[in-house]
Amino acid sequence: MSEERTENAEERLAEIAARVRACTRCDLWRTRTQAVPGEGNPRAEVMFIGEAPGYHEDRQGRPFVGAAGQFLNELLARAGLRREEVYITNVVKCRPPGNRDPLPDEIAACAPYLEEQLAVIRPRVVVTLGRYSMARWFPNEKISRIHGQARRIGEYVVVPMYHPAAALHQPALKELVEKDFDKLREIVAQARAEAAAAADAPPEQPQQMRLF
Ligand code: URA
Ligand code: SF4
């Protein structure tokens, strides 16, 4: 990857973030302290998408910095990922008052920002955290049925995970999400290998590896 390309992605993400911080497209702007556009590596291979900022995120303007964020950091380590090498954002960029669930019109209003971020970063692997980001790729699925299972959807390998905040206080779920993140290490390695094989294969040959 050229440095120029990285810089360009960085600039484009910064430009999206500036629009998010000034955004008034849904009513959540009225109660936010600050918007939380997302953060991380502009050329991340793995992108994590949560639900919405909570209290601490709204205060700091950064995603996953509260208790759920501490747990996410532990989960990243299990998957062999450093926080700086991935990209982390949310479906909705401003905190819903009292941490209530985001409303359908808020999700719809905010969705274009997430789509732009995906288009700039173009991660190999997308990890959805909780049901709102899962719904972007699996609108009719249940997390209890498909958690931890990688599926290739278009250009992404998508892995739906339980939300770390939900898992944090439920020992049974915590164990499940920990096991799923243990498997994520292998999923990322396979996605890399598949991309490398596709890049090496002569264009007239069918792709040899189909892992997802
Ligand atoms: N929960 C989320 O879904 N996102 C955050 O950024 C923090 C907590
Ligand atoms: Fe804009 Fe999204 Fe914040 Fe609503 S939640 S004000 S759409 S950035």
Tab-separated table of N, CA and C in Angstrom, residues 20-35 58 92-97 100 106:
chain	number	residue	atom	x	y	z
A	20	VAL	N	-19.635	14.721	10.702
A	20	VAL	CA	-20.359	14.064	11.800
A	20	VAL	C	-20.418	14.992	13.022
A	21	ARG	N	-19.304	15.639	13.339
A	21	ARG	CA	-19.253	16.484	14.539
A	21	ARG	C	-20.193	17.681	14.441
A	22	ALA	N	-20.467	18.105	13.200
A	22	ALA	CA	-21.354	19.260	12.994
A	22	ALA	C	-22.775	18.832	12.625
A	23	CYS	N	-23.031	17.529	12.630
A	23	CYS	CA	-24.279	17.013	12.055
A	23	CYS	C	-25.511	17.330	12.910
A	24	THR	N	-26.603	17.671	12.225
A	24	THR	CA	-27.901	17.875	12.888
A	24	THR	C	-28.994	17.093	12.146
A	25	ARG	N	-28.619	15.978	11.545
A	25	ARG	CA	-29.574	15.234	10.711
A	25	ARG	C	-30.640	14.485	11.504
A	26	CYS	N	-30.364	14.196	12.775
A	26	CYS	CA	-31.431	13.650	13.625
A	26	CYS	C	-31.372	14.389	14.962
A	27	ASP	N	-32.354	14.174	15.811
A	27	ASP	CA	-32.453	14.964	17.044
A	27	ASP	C	-31.377	14.662	18.085
A	28	LEU	N	-30.600	13.609	17.881
A	28	LEU	CA	-29.581	13.277	18.881
A	28	LEU	C	-28.529	14.376	19.019
A	29	TRP	N	-28.399	15.233	18.047
A	29	TRP	CA	-27.401	16.316	18.164
A	29	TRP	C	-27.748	17.248	19.320
A	30	ARG	N	-29.041	17.340	19.654
A	30	ARG	CA	-29.485	18.290	20.675
A	30	ARG	C	-29.003	17.925	22.075
A	31	THR	N	-28.832	16.609	22.320
A	31	THR	CA	-28.489	16.157	23.677
A	31	THR	C	-27.048	15.665	23.797
A	32	ARG	N	-26.320	15.629	22.680
A	32	ARG	CA	-24.948	15.126	22.764
A	32	ARG	C	-24.024	16.173	23.387
A	33	THR	N	-22.938	15.703	24.036
A	33	THR	CA	-21.833	16.593	24.393
A	33	THR	C	-20.968	16.781	23.150
A	34	GLN	N	-20.595	15.664	22.569
A	34	GLN	CA	-19.941	15.690	21.266
A	34	GLN	C	-20.230	14.389	20.531
A	35	ALA	N	-20.164	14.465	19.217
A	35	ALA	CA	-20.362	13.271	18.397
A	35	ALA	C	-19.116	12.385	18.480
A	58	ASP	N	-19.477	9.858	24.807
A	58	ASP	CA	-20.046	11.186	24.543
A	58	ASP	C	-19.183	12.287	25.160
A	92	VAL	N	-24.698	4.529	15.163
A	92	VAL	CA	-25.195	5.876	15.439
A	92	VAL	C	-24.067	6.634	16.132
A	93	LYS	N	-23.772	7.838	15.670
A	93	LYS	CA	-22.566	8.539	16.114
A	93	LYS	C	-22.783	9.456	17.317
A	94	CYS	N	-24.025	9.661	17.737
A	94	CYS	CA	-24.288	10.496	18.915
A	94	CYS	C	-25.031	9.686	19.964
A	95	ARG	N	-24.780	10.010	21.231
A	95	ARG	CA	-25.340	9.235	22.333
A	95	ARG	C	-26.852	9.416	22.447
A	96	PRO	N	-27.606	8.326	22.442
A	96	PRO	CA	-29.026	8.433	22.760
A	96	PRO	C	-29.182	8.734	24.254
A	97	PRO	N	-30.083	9.666	24.621
A	97	PRO	CA	-30.220	10.066	26.031
A	97	PRO	C	-30.464	8.860	26.937
A	100	ARG	N	-30.607	4.929	25.849
A	100	ARG	CA	-31.705	4.147	25.268
A	100	ARG	C	-31.287	3.613	23.904
A	106	GLU	N	-33.236	7.502	13.607
A	106	GLU	CA	-31.870	7.919	13.939
A	106	GLU	C	-30.851	7.038	13.199
